[in-house]
CSV table of C-alpha atoms and ligand atoms in Angstrom, one decimal:
chain,number,residue,atom,x,y,z
T,1307,MET,CA,0.1,0.3,0.2
T,1308,ILE,CA,0.7,3.6,0.0
T,1309,VAL,CA,0.5,6.0,2.8
T,1310,VAL,CA,-0.4,9.6,1.4
T,1311,MET,CA,0.4,11.8,4.1
T,1312,LYS,CA,-1.8,15.5,4.4
T,1313,GLN,CA,0.2,18.5,3.1
T,1314,SER,CA,0.4,19.6,6.2
T,1315,ALA,CA,2.9,16.9,8.0
T,1316,THR,CA,5.5,17.8,10.0
T,1317,ARG,CA,8.7,15.8,9.7
T,1318,ALA,CA,8.3,14.6,13.0
T,1319,GLN,CA,4.8,12.8,11.5
T,1320,ILE,CA,6.1,11.4,9.3
T,1321,VAL,CA,8.9,10.1,11.3
T,1322,ASN,CA,7.2,8.3,13.3
T,1323,VAL,CA,4.8,6.4,10.3
T,1324,THR,CA,8.0,5.3,8.7
T,1325,ALA,CA,9.1,3.8,12.0
T,1326,ARG,CA,6.1,1.9,12.8
T,1327,ILE,CA,6.0,0.6,9.9
T,1328,GLU,CA,8.9,-0.5,10.1
T,1329,GLN,CA,8.4,-1.9,13.4
T,1330,LEU,CA,5.4,-4.0,12.0
T,1331,GLY,CA,8.5,-5.5,9.7
T,1332,CYS,CA,7.9,-4.2,6.1
T,1333,GLN,CA,9.2,-1.6,4.3
T,1334,VAL,CA,9.4,2.1,3.2
T,1335,GLN,CA,10.0,4.3,0.6
T,1336,ILE,CA,10.2,7.6,0.8
T,1337,SER,CA,8.7,10.0,-2.3
T,1338,GLU,CA,8.7,13.2,-1.0
T,1339,GLY,CA,6.7,15.2,-3.9
T,1340,GLU,CA,6.6,19.4,-4.7
T,1341,GLU,CA,3.1,19.2,-2.2
T,1342,ARG,CA,3.1,16.0,-0.4
T,1343,THR,CA,5.0,13.0,0.8
T,1344,ILE,CA,3.9,10.0,-0.1
T,1345,ILE,CA,5.3,7.0,1.7
T,1346,GLY,CA,5.6,2.8,0.2
T,1347,VAL,CA,5.4,0.0,2.4
T,1348,ILE,CA,6.1,-3.1,1.5
T,1349,GLY,CA,4.5,-5.6,2.5
T,1350,ASN,CA,6.4,-9.4,4.3
T,1351,GLY,CA,3.2,-11.3,3.2
T,1352,ARG,CA,1.4,-10.9,6.6
T,1353,PRO,CA,-2.1,-8.0,6.6
T,1354,LEU,CA,-1.5,-4.7,7.6
T,1355,ASP,CA,-3.8,-3.0,9.2
T,1356,ARG,CA,-4.7,-0.1,7.2
T,1357,GLU,CA,-6.8,1.9,10.0
T,1358,GLN,CA,-3.8,1.6,12.2
T,1359,ILE,CA,-1.7,3.9,10.2
T,1360,GLU,CA,-4.8,6.5,8.9
T,1361,ARG,CA,-5.8,6.9,12.5
T,1362,MET,CA,-1.6,8.0,12.7
T,1363,ASP,CA,-0.8,11.9,13.0
T,1364,GLY,CA,-0.4,13.2,9.8
T,1365,VAL,CA,-1.5,10.5,7.9
T,1366,GLU,CA,-4.8,11.6,5.1
T,1367,ARG,CA,-5.2,7.2,3.6
T,1368,THR,CA,-3.6,4.9,2.8
T,1369,VAL,CA,-4.6,3.0,-0.7
T,1370,PRO,CA,-3.9,-0.2,-1.3
T,1371,ILE,CA,-1.2,-1.3,-4.4
T,1372,LEU,CA,-2.3,-3.7,-6.2
T,1373,ARG,CA,-0.3,-4.4,-8.8
T,1374,PRO,CA,3.3,-7.4,-8.5
T,1375,PHE,CA,5.5,-4.6,-9.1
T,1376,LYS,CA,6.1,-1.9,-6.4
T,1377,LEU,CA,9.1,0.2,-6.8
T,1378,ALA,CA,8.7,0.1,-10.3
T,1379,SER,CA,5.4,1.5,-9.9
T,1380,ARG,CA,4.2,5.3,-10.1
T,1381,ASP,CA,1.8,4.9,-7.7
T,1382,PHE,CA,4.8,4.9,-5.4
T,1383,HIS,CA,7.3,7.0,-7.1
T,1384,PRO,CA,4.8,9.8,-8.5
T,1385,GLN,CA,7.7,11.5,-10.1
T,1386,ASP,CA,9.9,10.6,-12.8
T,1387,THR,CA,13.2,8.6,-12.0
T,1388,LEU,CA,16.3,10.7,-13.7
T,1389,VAL,CA,19.5,8.9,-14.6
T,1390,PRO,CA,22.4,10.7,-14.8
T,1391,VAL,CA,25.8,9.2,-17.0
T,1392,ASN,CA,28.2,11.6,-16.7
T,1393,ARG,CA,27.6,14.4,-18.1
T,1394,VAL,CA,24.1,13.8,-19.5
T,1395,THR,CA,20.8,12.8,-17.9
T,1396,ILE,CA,18.4,10.7,-18.6
T,1397,GLY,CA,15.0,11.2,-18.3
T,1398,GLY,CA,14.4,14.3,-17.5
T,1399,ARG,CA,13.1,17.5,-21.0
T,1400,GLN,CA,16.8,16.3,-23.2
T,1401,LEU,CA,16.0,12.7,-25.6
T,1402,ILE,CA,19.4,10.3,-24.8
T,1403,VAL,CA,20.7,9.0,-28.0
T,1404,MET,CA,23.5,6.0,-27.2
T,1405,ALA,CA,24.5,4.8,-31.1
T,1406,GLY,CA,27.5,2.5,-31.9
T,1407,PRO,CA,28.0,-0.4,-33.4
T,1408,CYS,CA,26.3,-3.8,-32.7
T,1409,ALA,CA,29.3,-6.0,-31.5
T,1410,VAL,CA,33.4,-4.0,-31.1
T,1411,GLU,CA,35.2,-5.9,-33.4
T,1412,SER,CA,38.4,-4.1,-32.9
T,1413,HIS,CA,39.9,-0.3,-32.3
T,1414,ASP,CA,39.5,1.0,-35.8
T,1415,GLN,CA,36.0,0.2,-36.7
T,1416,LEU,CA,34.9,1.3,-32.3
T,1417,LEU,CA,36.6,4.7,-33.1
T,1418,GLU,CA,36.1,5.4,-36.6
T,1419,ALA,CA,31.8,4.8,-35.2
T,1420,ALA,CA,32.8,6.6,-31.8
T,1421,TRP,CA,33.9,10.1,-33.4
T,1422,ALA,CA,30.6,9.6,-35.9
T,1423,VAL,CA,28.1,8.8,-33.5
T,1424,LYS,CA,29.8,11.6,-31.4
T,1425,GLU,CA,30.0,14.8,-34.7
T,1426,ALA,CA,25.8,13.7,-35.6
T,1427,GLY,CA,25.2,14.5,-31.4
T,1428,ALA,CA,24.5,11.1,-30.1
T,1429,HIS,CA,25.5,10.8,-25.6
T,1430,VAL,CA,26.2,7.8,-25.0
T,1431,LEU,CA,28.4,5.3,-27.7
T,1432,ARG,CA,27.0,1.6,-27.7
T,1433,GLY,CA,29.0,-1.7,-28.3
T,1434,GLY,CA,29.6,-5.2,-27.0
T,1435,VAL,CA,31.6,-7.4,-26.8
T,1436,PHE,CA,30.2,-9.9,-25.2
T,1437,LYS,CA,27.4,-10.8,-27.3
T,1438,PRO,CA,24.9,-13.3,-26.9
T,1439,ARG,CA,24.1,-15.3,-30.6
T,1440,THR,CA,22.1,-17.4,-32.0
T,1441,SER,CA,24.4,-19.6,-32.7
T,1442,PRO,CA,27.9,-20.9,-31.1
T,1443,TYR,CA,29.7,-20.7,-34.4
T,1444,SER,CA,28.8,-16.6,-34.7
T,1445,PHE,CA,31.5,-13.6,-33.3
T,1446,GLN,CA,30.8,-13.9,-29.9
T,1447,GLY,CA,32.6,-10.7,-29.0
T,1448,LEU,CA,36.0,-9.7,-28.2
T,1449,GLY,CA,35.8,-9.6,-24.2
T,1450,GLU,CA,38.0,-7.6,-22.0
T,1451,GLU,CA,40.1,-6.5,-24.9
T,1452,GLY,CA,36.3,-5.2,-26.2
T,1453,LEU,CA,35.9,-3.6,-23.0
T,1454,ARG,CA,39.7,-1.4,-23.2
T,1455,LEU,CA,38.7,0.0,-26.6
T,1456,LEU,CA,35.3,0.7,-25.5
T,1457,ALA,CA,37.6,2.4,-22.7
T,1458,LYS,CA,39.5,3.8,-24.9
T,1459,ALA,CA,36.8,5.1,-27.2
T,1460,ARG,CA,35.3,7.3,-24.0
T,1461,ASP,CA,38.5,8.5,-23.2
T,1462,GLU,CA,39.4,10.1,-26.4
T,1463,THR,CA,35.7,11.1,-27.5
T,1464,GLY,CA,34.1,12.1,-23.8
T,1465,LEU,CA,31.3,9.9,-24.9
T,1466,PRO,CA,30.1,7.6,-21.9
T,1467,VAL,CA,29.5,4.0,-22.9
T,1468,ILE,CA,26.9,1.4,-22.6
T,1469,THR,CA,27.8,-2.5,-23.1
T,1470,GLU,CA,26.3,-5.8,-22.1
T,1471,VAL,CA,26.7,-8.1,-19.8
T,1472,MET,CA,25.1,-11.5,-19.6
T,1473,ALA,CA,26.1,-13.4,-16.1
T,1474,PRO,CA,26.4,-12.5,-12.7
T,1475,GLN,CA,30.5,-13.3,-13.2
T,1476,GLN,CA,30.9,-10.3,-15.8
T,1477,VAL,CA,29.6,-7.5,-13.5
T,1478,PRO,CA,32.9,-6.4,-11.3
T,1479,LEU,CA,34.4,-6.5,-15.0
T,1480,VAL,CA,32.7,-4.6,-17.0
T,1481,THR,CA,31.8,-2.3,-14.7
T,1482,THR,CA,35.0,-1.2,-14.0
T,1483,TYR,CA,35.1,-0.8,-17.9
T,1484,ALA,CA,31.6,0.6,-18.0
T,1485,ASP,CA,28.6,3.5,-17.6
T,1486,ILE,CA,25.8,1.9,-18.6
T,1487,LEU,CA,25.3,-2.0,-17.9
T,1488,GLN,CA,23.1,-3.5,-20.0
T,1489,ILE,CA,20.8,-6.6,-19.9
T,1490,GLY,CA,20.0,-8.2,-23.1
T,1491,ALA,CA,16.7,-9.5,-24.0
T,1492,ARG,CA,17.0,-13.1,-23.8
T,1493,ASN,CA,19.4,-12.2,-20.2
T,1494,MET,CA,15.6,-10.6,-19.1
T,1495,GLN,CA,14.7,-12.8,-16.3
T,1496,ASN,CA,18.3,-14.3,-15.5
T,1497,TYR,CA,17.4,-13.6,-12.2
T,1498,ALA,CA,21.5,-13.7,-10.6
T,1499,LEU,CA,22.1,-11.5,-13.0
T,1500,LEU,CA,19.5,-8.8,-12.2
T,1501,HIS,CA,20.2,-9.4,-8.4
T,1502,ALA,CA,24.0,-9.0,-9.4
T,1503,VAL,CA,23.3,-5.9,-11.8
T,1504,GLY,CA,21.1,-4.1,-8.0
T,1505,GLN,CA,24.4,-4.6,-6.8
T,1506,ALA,CA,26.4,-2.8,-8.5
T,1507,GLN,CA,27.2,0.8,-8.5
T,1508,ARG,CA,26.2,1.5,-11.9
T,1509,PRO,CA,22.8,2.3,-13.9
T,1510,VAL,CA,21.4,-0.8,-15.6
T,1511,LEU,CA,20.0,-0.6,-18.9
T,1512,LEU,CA,17.0,-3.1,-18.7
T,1513,LYS,CA,15.3,-4.4,-22.7
T,1514,ARG,CA,12.5,-6.3,-22.7
T,1515,GLY,CA,11.9,-9.9,-23.8
T,1516,MET,CA,11.8,-10.8,-26.8
T,1517,MET,CA,8.7,-13.0,-25.9
T,1518,SER,CA,7.9,-11.1,-22.1
T,1519,THR,CA,4.9,-9.1,-21.3
T,1520,ILE,CA,5.1,-5.8,-19.9
T,1521,GLU,CA,4.4,-7.0,-16.4
T,1522,GLU,CA,7.5,-9.0,-16.3
T,1523,LEU,CA,10.0,-5.9,-17.8
T,1524,LEU,CA,8.8,-4.1,-14.6
T,1525,MET,CA,8.7,-7.7,-12.5
T,1526,ALA,CA,12.8,-7.8,-13.6
T,1527,ALA,CA,13.2,-4.2,-13.1
T,1528,GLU,CA,11.5,-4.8,-9.6
T,1529,TYR,CA,14.5,-7.5,-8.8
T,1530,ILE,CA,17.1,-5.0,-10.0
T,1531,LEU,CA,15.3,-2.1,-7.2
T,1532,SER,CA,15.1,-4.4,-4.8
T,1533,HIS,CA,18.3,-5.0,-4.5
T,1534,GLY,CA,19.4,-1.6,-4.5
T,1535,ASN,CA,20.0,-0.2,-7.8
T,1536,ASP,CA,17.4,2.4,-8.8
T,1537,ARG,CA,19.1,3.5,-11.5
T,1538,ILE,CA,16.9,1.6,-14.3
T,1539,ILE,CA,16.4,2.7,-17.8
T,1540,LEU,CA,13.7,0.5,-19.8
T,1541,CYS,CA,14.5,-0.1,-23.5
T,1542,GLU,CA,11.4,-1.5,-25.5
T,1543,ARG,CA,13.2,-3.0,-28.7
T,1544,GLY,CA,10.3,-5.1,-30.2
T,1545,ILE,CA,8.6,-8.8,-29.2
T,1546,ARG,CA,8.6,-12.0,-31.4
T,1547,THR,CA,4.9,-12.0,-33.4
T,1548,PHE,CA,4.2,-13.3,-36.1
T,1549,GLU,CA,5.3,-10.9,-38.7
T,1550,LYS,CA,8.6,-11.9,-40.7
T,1551,TYR,CA,9.4,-8.7,-42.8
T,1552,THR,CA,10.7,-7.1,-39.7
T,1553,ARG,CA,13.1,-8.9,-37.0
T,1554,ASN,CA,10.8,-8.1,-34.4
T,1555,THR,CA,7.4,-6.5,-33.4
T,1556,LEU,CA,8.5,-3.1,-31.9
T,1557,ASP,CA,5.0,-2.5,-29.6
T,1558,ILE,CA,4.9,1.1,-29.6
T,1559,SER,CA,2.3,1.6,-27.4
T,1560,ALA,CA,4.8,0.8,-24.7
T,1561,VAL,CA,6.5,4.0,-24.4
T,1562,PRO,CA,3.6,5.5,-23.2
T,1563,LEU,CA,1.9,2.9,-21.4
T,1564,LEU,CA,5.1,1.9,-19.3
T,1565,LYS,CA,5.8,5.5,-18.3
T,1566,GLN,CA,2.2,5.7,-16.9
T,1567,LEU,CA,3.1,2.2,-15.3
T,1568,SER,CA,6.5,3.4,-14.0
T,1569,HIS,CA,8.5,6.4,-12.9
T,1570,LEU,CA,12.0,4.9,-15.0
T,1571,PRO,CA,13.1,6.3,-18.5
T,1572,VAL,CA,12.0,4.5,-21.5
T,1573,VAL,CA,14.3,4.3,-24.0
T,1574,VAL,CA,13.3,2.8,-27.9
T,1575,ASP,CA,16.0,0.4,-29.4
T,1576,PRO,CA,14.1,0.7,-33.1
T,1577,SER,CA,17.5,-1.4,-34.6
T,1578,HIS,CA,16.8,-4.7,-32.8
T,1579,ALA,CA,12.9,-3.6,-33.1
T,1580,THR,CA,13.5,-3.5,-37.3
T,1581,GLY,CA,16.5,-5.5,-38.7
T,1582,LYS,CA,16.7,-3.6,-41.6
T,1583,ARG,CA,18.0,0.5,-41.5
T,1584,GLU,CA,15.5,1.9,-43.9
T,1585,LEU,CA,12.7,1.6,-41.3
T,1586,VAL,CA,15.3,2.7,-38.8
T,1587,GLU,CA,14.7,6.5,-39.1
T,1588,PRO,CA,10.9,6.4,-39.1
T,1589,VAL,CA,10.6,4.1,-36.2
T,1590,SER,CA,13.4,6.7,-33.9
T,1591,GLN,CA,11.0,9.3,-35.1
T,1592,ALA,CA,7.3,7.0,-34.1
T,1593,ALA,CA,9.6,6.6,-30.7
T,1594,VAL,CA,9.9,10.1,-30.0
T,1595,ALA,CA,6.5,11.1,-31.1
T,1596,ALA,CA,5.7,8.5,-28.4
T,1597,GLY,CA,7.4,9.8,-25.3
T,1598,ALA,CA,10.4,7.7,-25.5
T,1599,ASP,CA,13.3,8.9,-23.3
T,1600,GLY,CA,15.4,8.3,-26.0
T,1601,LEU,CA,16.8,5.5,-28.6
T,1602,LEU,CA,19.1,2.9,-28.7
T,1603,ILE,CA,20.8,2.7,-32.3
T,1604,GLU,CA,23.3,0.4,-34.2
T,1605,VAL,CA,25.6,2.0,-36.7
T,1606,HIS,CA,28.6,1.2,-38.0
T,1607,PRO,CA,31.0,2.4,-40.4
T,1608,HIS,CA,30.9,-0.5,-42.9
T,1609,PRO,CA,27.7,-2.1,-42.4
T,1610,GLU,CA,28.5,-4.0,-45.3
T,1611,GLU,CA,30.9,-5.4,-43.5
T,1612,ALA,CA,30.0,-5.8,-39.7
T,1613,LEU,CA,30.6,-9.3,-37.9
T,1614,SER,CA,27.1,-8.9,-36.2
T,1615,ASP,CA,23.3,-7.3,-37.2
T,1616,GLY,CA,25.1,-5.0,-40.5
T,1617,ALA,CA,21.3,-5.3,-42.4
T,1618,GLN,CA,20.3,-2.9,-39.6
T,1619,SER,CA,23.0,-1.1,-39.1
T,1620,LEU,CA,23.5,2.7,-40.6
T,1621,GLU,CA,25.5,3.6,-42.0
T,1622,PRO,CA,27.4,7.5,-40.4
T,1623,ASP,CA,26.0,10.0,-42.8
T,1624,ARG,CA,22.5,8.2,-42.6
T,1625,PHE,CA,22.7,8.0,-38.8
T,1626,ALA,CA,23.5,11.7,-38.6
T,1627,ARG,CA,20.8,12.6,-41.0
T,1628,LEU,CA,18.3,10.7,-38.5
T,1629,MET,CA,19.5,12.7,-36.0
T,1630,ARG,CA,18.6,15.5,-37.9
T,1631,ARG,CA,14.9,14.9,-38.9
T,1632,LEU,CA,14.0,13.6,-35.5
T,1633,GLN,CA,14.8,17.5,-34.2
T,1634,PRO,CA,11.1,18.6,-35.6
T,1635,VAL,CA,9.3,15.6,-34.3
T,1636,ALA,CA,11.1,16.6,-30.2
T,1637,ALA,CA,10.5,19.8,-30.8
T,1638,ALA,CA,6.9,18.3,-31.4
T,1639,VAL,CA,6.4,16.3,-28.3
T,1640,GLY,CA,8.5,18.9,-26.2
T,1641,ARG,CA,12.2,17.8,-25.7
T,1642,THR,CA,15.9,18.7,-27.0
T,1643,LEU,CA,18.7,16.8,-27.9
N,2500,PEP,C1,22.2,-5.5,-28.9
N,2500,PEP,O1,22.1,-4.2,-28.4
N,2500,PEP,O2,22.8,-5.8,-29.0
N,2500,PEP,C2,21.8,-6.7,-28.2
N,2500,PEP,C3,21.6,-7.9,-28.2
N,2500,PEP,O3,19.7,-6.7,-28.7
N,2500,PEP,P1,19.0,-7.1,-28.3
N,2500,PEP,O4,19.3,-8.2,-26.2
N,2500,PEP,O5,17.7,-6.7,-27.7
N,2500,PEP,O6,18.9,-8.6,-28.7
N,2501,MN,MN1,22.8,-6.0,-32.3
C-alpha cells in the first residue's frame, strides 16, 4: 500500500509513521513530492492493518497497491526518475541517443564509429563485447579486450559507454569499464544477473525480453530495484510476433504505457525492433513522438563488413541524417536533442 501524508504533515509525523511501518516488519520508500509526501510500503506477506496507520497524525489516507511491482510503479514514486550518466541525464527533457556498433570488432572500427556518432550528436557510445548469439559458431565478442577499446573510445571522445553483461560473474569486470550495464533481451529474466546488477554501482539498461509482457519487464526491474539499484532505464526493443518482414514487432504502445505505469525512463531500440536500416529513422521518429526518453541505435562505419547485425546498422551519414530529422519531432513533443 501507499500512505499519503497530509499536505500539512510535519517531519516528525512522517518519521513517526515510517518508524511504525518498519516496526511492523515492512520496508518503506519515501517519496517527497512538491505538495506532499508519499510513503510506499512493501509488505512482508502478512496482512497490514491500514486503519491503524490511517489513525496516525499527519496521515491523509492509505491506498492499497494491487500491482505486483511496487518499487517500479508510479503509484509508489509519482515523479519521474532521472538517471545521471556522467554529464548527461536520462529521463529529463533532453532526449538521449546511444549509438554505436552492435559489437566492438576492432580498434579502428570502434573509434571510427565513436567519432561519427559523436559528431552527429549522440550522447552515449554503445558496443557489445559479450555477444548473445543464436549460434555458438557466430562471433561472440572481444571480451575484455573489447572493454579496453570502449574505455579508449570514451577517453578520446568523452562519450560515456554502454555494453552488455551476460552473466553475474562478468558484472565486476564490466563495471570497471562501462558507464551503463546493458541487460539483453535474452537475459531479462536471468534472476541471478538481475540480482548482481542490482548490487552494482552503475545504471542499468534493461531490455524487454522478446517474449515478455510489460508486466514481466516491470517485475524484472523490480528485482534490480529491490537489490538496491534504482538507476534503471527500460528499453522496448520489439517482441516476437508472426510478422516476418521485420525482425521483431515494435510495441509502440509499450512506451506511453510504461511511462504511465512506472517512473523509470524508457528508451526504444529501433535497430533490433526492425532489423532493417531503412526502417530505423521512421521508427525512431515514432518512438520520440510516443514519449520515449531516448534511443539505442546501431551504427557501423562499414555495415557490409559488420560481424553482427549489419543489415540493421546505419552508415554514419544515414545516422547523421536521422539525428537531423529527429529534431522537429522532438520539438513537437516538447523535448530537446
Ligand atoms: C544488442 O543490443 O546488440 C542486443 C543483443 O540486443 P537484444 O538483447 O535486444 O537482442
Ligand atoms: Mn545487435
